[in-house]
Tab-separated table of C-alpha atoms and ligand atoms in Angstrom:
chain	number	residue	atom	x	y	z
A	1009	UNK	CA	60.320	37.422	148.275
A	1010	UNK	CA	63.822	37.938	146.469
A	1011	UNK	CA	64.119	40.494	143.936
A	1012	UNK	CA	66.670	40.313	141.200
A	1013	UNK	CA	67.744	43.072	138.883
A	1014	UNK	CA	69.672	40.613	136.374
A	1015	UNK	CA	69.995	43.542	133.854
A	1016	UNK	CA	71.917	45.062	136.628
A	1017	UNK	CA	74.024	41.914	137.307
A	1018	UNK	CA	74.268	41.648	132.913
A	1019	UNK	CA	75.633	45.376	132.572
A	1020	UNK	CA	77.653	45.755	135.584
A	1021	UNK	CA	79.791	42.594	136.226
A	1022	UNK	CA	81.189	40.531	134.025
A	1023	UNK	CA	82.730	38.211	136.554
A	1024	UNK	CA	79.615	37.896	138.558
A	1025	UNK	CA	77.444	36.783	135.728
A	1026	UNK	CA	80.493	34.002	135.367
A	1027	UNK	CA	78.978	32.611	138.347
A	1028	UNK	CA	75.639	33.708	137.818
A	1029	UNK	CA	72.775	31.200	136.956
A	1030	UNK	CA	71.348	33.642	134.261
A	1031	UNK	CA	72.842	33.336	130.964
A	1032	UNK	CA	74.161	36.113	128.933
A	1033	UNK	CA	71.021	35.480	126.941
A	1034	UNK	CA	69.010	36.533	129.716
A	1035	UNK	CA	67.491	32.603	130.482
A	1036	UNK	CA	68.526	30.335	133.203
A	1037	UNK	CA	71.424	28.266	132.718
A	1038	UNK	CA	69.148	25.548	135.206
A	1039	UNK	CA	67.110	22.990	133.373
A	1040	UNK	CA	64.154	22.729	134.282
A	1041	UNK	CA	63.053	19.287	134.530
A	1042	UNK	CA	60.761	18.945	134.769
A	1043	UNK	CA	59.479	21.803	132.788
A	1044	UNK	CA	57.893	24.953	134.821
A	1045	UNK	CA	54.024	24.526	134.980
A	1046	UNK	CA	52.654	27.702	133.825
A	1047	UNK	CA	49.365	29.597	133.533
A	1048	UNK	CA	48.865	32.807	131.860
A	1049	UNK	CA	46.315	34.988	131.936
A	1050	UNK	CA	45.166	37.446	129.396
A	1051	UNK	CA	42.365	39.506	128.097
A	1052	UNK	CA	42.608	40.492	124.881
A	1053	UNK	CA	45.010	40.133	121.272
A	1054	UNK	CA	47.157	37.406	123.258
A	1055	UNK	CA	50.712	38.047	121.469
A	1056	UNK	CA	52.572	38.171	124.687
A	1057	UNK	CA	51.060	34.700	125.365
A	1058	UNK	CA	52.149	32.884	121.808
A	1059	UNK	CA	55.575	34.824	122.389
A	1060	UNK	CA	55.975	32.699	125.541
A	1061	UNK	CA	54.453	29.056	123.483
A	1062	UNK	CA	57.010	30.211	120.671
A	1063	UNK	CA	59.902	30.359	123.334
A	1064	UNK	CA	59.050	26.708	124.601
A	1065	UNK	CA	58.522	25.450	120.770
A	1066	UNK	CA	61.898	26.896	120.122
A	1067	UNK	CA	63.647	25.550	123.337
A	1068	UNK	CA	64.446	28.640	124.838
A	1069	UNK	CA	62.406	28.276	127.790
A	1070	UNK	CA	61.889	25.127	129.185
A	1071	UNK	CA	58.327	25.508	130.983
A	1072	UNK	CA	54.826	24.036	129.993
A	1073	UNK	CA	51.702	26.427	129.843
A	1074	UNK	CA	49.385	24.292	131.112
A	1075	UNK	CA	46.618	26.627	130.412
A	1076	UNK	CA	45.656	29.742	128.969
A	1077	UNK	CA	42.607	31.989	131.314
A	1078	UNK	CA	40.849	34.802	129.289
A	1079	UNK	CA	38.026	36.627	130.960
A	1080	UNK	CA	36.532	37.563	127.364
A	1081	UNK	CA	35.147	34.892	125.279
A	1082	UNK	CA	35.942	36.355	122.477
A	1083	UNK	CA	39.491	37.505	122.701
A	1084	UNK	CA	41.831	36.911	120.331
A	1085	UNK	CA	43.956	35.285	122.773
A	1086	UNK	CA	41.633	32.095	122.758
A	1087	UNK	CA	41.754	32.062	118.982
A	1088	UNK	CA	45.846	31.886	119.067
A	1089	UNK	CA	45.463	28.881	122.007
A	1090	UNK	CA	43.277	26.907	119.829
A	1091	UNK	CA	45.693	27.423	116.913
A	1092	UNK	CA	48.281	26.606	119.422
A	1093	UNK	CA	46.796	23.520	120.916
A	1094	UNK	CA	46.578	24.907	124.224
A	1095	UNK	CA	43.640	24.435	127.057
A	1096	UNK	CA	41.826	27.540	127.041
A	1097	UNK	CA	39.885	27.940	130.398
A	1098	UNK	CA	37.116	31.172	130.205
A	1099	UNK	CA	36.288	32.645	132.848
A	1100	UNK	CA	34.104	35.445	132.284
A	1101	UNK	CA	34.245	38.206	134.564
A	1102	UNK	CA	31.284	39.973	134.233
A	1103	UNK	CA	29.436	36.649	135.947
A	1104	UNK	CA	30.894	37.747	139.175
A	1105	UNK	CA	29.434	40.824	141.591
A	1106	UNK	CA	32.422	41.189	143.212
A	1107	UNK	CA	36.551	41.466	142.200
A	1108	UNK	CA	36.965	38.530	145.057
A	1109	UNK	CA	34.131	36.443	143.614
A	1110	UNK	CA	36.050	36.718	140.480
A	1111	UNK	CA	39.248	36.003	142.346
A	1112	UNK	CA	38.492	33.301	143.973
A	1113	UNK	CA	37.292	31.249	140.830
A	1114	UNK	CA	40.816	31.999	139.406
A	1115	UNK	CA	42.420	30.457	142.258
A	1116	UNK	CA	40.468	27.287	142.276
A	1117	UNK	CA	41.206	27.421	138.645
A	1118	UNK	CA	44.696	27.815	139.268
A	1119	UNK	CA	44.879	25.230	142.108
A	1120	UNK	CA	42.932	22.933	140.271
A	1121	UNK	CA	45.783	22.552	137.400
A	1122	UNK	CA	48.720	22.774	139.842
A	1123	UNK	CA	50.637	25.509	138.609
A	1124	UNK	CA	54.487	26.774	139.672
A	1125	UNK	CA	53.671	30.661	138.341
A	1126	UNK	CA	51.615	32.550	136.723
A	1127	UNK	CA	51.772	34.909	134.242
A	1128	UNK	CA	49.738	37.669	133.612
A	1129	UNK	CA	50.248	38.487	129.757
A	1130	UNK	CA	47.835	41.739	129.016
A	1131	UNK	CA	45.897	40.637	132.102
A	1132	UNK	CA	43.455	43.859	132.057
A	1133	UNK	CA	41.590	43.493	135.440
A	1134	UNK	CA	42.641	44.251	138.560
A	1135	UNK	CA	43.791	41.701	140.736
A	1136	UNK	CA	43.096	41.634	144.808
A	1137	UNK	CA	44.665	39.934	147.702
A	1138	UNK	CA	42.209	36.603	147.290
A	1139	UNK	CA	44.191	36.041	144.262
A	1140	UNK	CA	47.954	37.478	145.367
A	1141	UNK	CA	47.844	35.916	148.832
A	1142	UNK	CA	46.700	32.264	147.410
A	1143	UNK	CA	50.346	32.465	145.225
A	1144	UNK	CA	52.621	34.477	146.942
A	1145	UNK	CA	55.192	35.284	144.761
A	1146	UNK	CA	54.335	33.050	142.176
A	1147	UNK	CA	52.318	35.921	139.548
A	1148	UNK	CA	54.347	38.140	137.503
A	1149	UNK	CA	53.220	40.811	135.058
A	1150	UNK	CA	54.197	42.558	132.384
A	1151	UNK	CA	53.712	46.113	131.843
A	1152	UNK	CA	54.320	48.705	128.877
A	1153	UNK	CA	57.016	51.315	130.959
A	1154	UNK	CA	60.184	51.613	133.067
A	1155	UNK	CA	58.685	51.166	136.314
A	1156	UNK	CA	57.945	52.773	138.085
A	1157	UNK	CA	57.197	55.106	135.220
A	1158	UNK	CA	54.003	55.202	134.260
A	1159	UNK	CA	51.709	52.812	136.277
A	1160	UNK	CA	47.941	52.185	135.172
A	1161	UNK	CA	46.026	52.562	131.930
A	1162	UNK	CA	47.890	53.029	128.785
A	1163	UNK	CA	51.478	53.614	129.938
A	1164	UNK	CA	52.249	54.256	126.233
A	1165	UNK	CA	50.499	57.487	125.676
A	1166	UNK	CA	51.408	58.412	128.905
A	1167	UNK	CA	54.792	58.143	127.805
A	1168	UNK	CA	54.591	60.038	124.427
A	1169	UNK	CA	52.353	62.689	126.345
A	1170	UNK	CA	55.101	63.341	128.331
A	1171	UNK	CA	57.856	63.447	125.800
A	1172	UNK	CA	60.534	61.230	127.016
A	1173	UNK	CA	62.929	59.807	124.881
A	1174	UNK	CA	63.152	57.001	126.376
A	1175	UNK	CA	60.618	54.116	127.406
A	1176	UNK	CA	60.196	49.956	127.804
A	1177	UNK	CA	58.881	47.586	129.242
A	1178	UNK	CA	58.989	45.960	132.990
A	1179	UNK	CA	58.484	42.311	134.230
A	1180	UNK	CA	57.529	42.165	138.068
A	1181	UNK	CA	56.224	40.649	140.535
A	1182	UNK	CA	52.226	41.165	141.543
A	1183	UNK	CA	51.778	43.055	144.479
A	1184	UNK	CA	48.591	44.246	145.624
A	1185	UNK	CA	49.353	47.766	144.799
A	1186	UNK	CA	49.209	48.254	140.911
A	1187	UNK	CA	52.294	47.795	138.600
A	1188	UNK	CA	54.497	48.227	141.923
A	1189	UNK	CA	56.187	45.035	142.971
A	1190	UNK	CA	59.705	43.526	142.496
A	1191	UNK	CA	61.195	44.179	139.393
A	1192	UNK	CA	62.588	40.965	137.233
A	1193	UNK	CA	63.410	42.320	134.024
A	1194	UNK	CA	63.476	45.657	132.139
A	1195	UNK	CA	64.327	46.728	129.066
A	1196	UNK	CA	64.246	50.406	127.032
A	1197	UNK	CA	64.014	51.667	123.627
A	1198	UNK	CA	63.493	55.308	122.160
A	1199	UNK	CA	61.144	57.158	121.377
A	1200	UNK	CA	61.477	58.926	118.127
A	1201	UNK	CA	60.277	62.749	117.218
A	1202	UNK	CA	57.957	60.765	114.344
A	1203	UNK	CA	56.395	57.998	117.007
A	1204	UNK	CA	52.553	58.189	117.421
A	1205	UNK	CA	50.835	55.601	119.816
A	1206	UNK	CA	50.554	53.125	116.850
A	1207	UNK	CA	54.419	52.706	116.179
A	1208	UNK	CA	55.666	52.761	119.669
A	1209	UNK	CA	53.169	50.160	119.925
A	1210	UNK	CA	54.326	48.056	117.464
A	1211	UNK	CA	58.131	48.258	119.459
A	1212	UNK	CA	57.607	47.931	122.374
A	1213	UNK	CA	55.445	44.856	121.820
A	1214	UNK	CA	58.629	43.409	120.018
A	1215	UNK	CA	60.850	44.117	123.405
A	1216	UNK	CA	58.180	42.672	125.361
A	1217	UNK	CA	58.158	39.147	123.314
A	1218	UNK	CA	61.867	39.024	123.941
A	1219	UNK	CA	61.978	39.499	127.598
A	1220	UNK	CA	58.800	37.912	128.410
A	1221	UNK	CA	60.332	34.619	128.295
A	1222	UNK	CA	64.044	35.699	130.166
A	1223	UNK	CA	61.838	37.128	132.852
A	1224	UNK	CA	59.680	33.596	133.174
A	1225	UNK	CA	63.174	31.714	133.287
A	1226	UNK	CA	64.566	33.847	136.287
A	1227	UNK	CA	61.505	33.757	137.981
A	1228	UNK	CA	61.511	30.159	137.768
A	1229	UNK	CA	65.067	29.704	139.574
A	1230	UNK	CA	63.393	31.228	142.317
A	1231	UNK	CA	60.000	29.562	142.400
A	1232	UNK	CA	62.308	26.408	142.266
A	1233	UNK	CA	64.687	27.368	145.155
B	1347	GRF	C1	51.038	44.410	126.560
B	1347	GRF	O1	51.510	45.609	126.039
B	1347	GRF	C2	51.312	44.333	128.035
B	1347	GRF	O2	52.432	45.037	128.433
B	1347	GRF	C3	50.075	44.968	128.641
B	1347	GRF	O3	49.031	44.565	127.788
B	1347	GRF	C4	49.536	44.327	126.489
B	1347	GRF	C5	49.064	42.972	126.063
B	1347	GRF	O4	49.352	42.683	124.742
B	1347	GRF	N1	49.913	44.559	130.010
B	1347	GRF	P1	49.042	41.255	124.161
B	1347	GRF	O5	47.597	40.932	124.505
B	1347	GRF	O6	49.976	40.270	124.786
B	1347	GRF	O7	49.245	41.362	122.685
């Protein structure tokens, strides 16, 4: 799988990113035609998922989501795709003994509407190689640190807990091990002596609608390579 740091490439070389096929905006300079076929996946309040429709309604990113998968029928995340006109697929998770049982239903899923990648927007289950190995390198994540900061459960008390100044967010690639694989886009922010959890929140969700959609338009150069 290639790995691409284009903050790296942004910040360090001017004359690279002349010939790069990343904008100085952070989205591809390819157009996508036709548009990326997306799924996302999430679990619960769903903003990262209308920051990626709003990105598409606004041109930015040229990609369809072709459906939205919640494991809770009630999440808010459903409400915003029916406001949104999106398909909402539910697949509860709790009908499933095992993780692979589970798994494997998102993959047929996912096969079924013939997807290019697949985003997992506040995605709050754990995903296993039935799911990874059916789209290799095709799933990215995004995840409330600097990676590989703070991995697992609520990486933003774990930050204030630990009183850094300075935190983010992180686009990668899903690997089987948790919030580890290839980085595609990170950004960082400070944390101020008055922060509490509720905040921080409220910033770093703001980063995270911003680079959400740069980090969908590099990985779709290279699921289009
Ligand atoms: C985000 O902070 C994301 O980083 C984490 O879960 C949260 C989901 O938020 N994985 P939302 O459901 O998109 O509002």
């Amino acid at each position: 799988m290639t790995s691409l740091n284009p903050k790296k490439e942004i910040c360090d070389n001017s004359e690279n990113l002349e010939n790069s096929l990343i904008s100085p905006d952070g989205y591809s300079k390819k157009d996508f035609n036709p548009p990326l076929r997306l799924a996302v996946m999430a679990s619960g309040n769903g903003s990262n998922f209308e920051a990626i429709v709003n990105a598409i309604i606004n041109k930015k990113l040229k990609a369809s989501v072709i459906a939205l998968i919640v494991n809770n029928p009630n999440c808010k995340a459903k409400e915003r795709a029916e406001r949104l006109n999106i398909k909402c697929i539910v697949h509860d998770h709790r009908d499933y003994p095992k993780r692979t049982d589970f798994d494997k239903v998102l993959v047929d899923t996912l096969k079924f509407i013939k997807v290019e990648g697949i985003v997992m927007a506040g995605w709050m289950r754990i995903v296993t190689s039935t799911l990874i190995n059916a789209f290799p390198g095709r799933i990215i994540n995004i995840h409330p640190s600097i990676l590989p900061s703070f991995k697992g459960t609520d990486a933003i008390s774990q930050a204030l807990n630990s009183k850094v100044c300075i935190t983010g967010c992180t686009v990668h690639f899903v690997s089987e091990s948790v919030d580890s694989g290839p980085i595609i886009y990170q950004a960082a922010l400070p944390i101020y002596k008055e922060d509490d959890k509720k905040s921080l929140t409220i910033r770093l969700q703001e980063l995270e609608h911003d680079i959400l959609p740069k980090a969908i338009s590099i990985a779709g150069e290279i699921w289009r390579e």
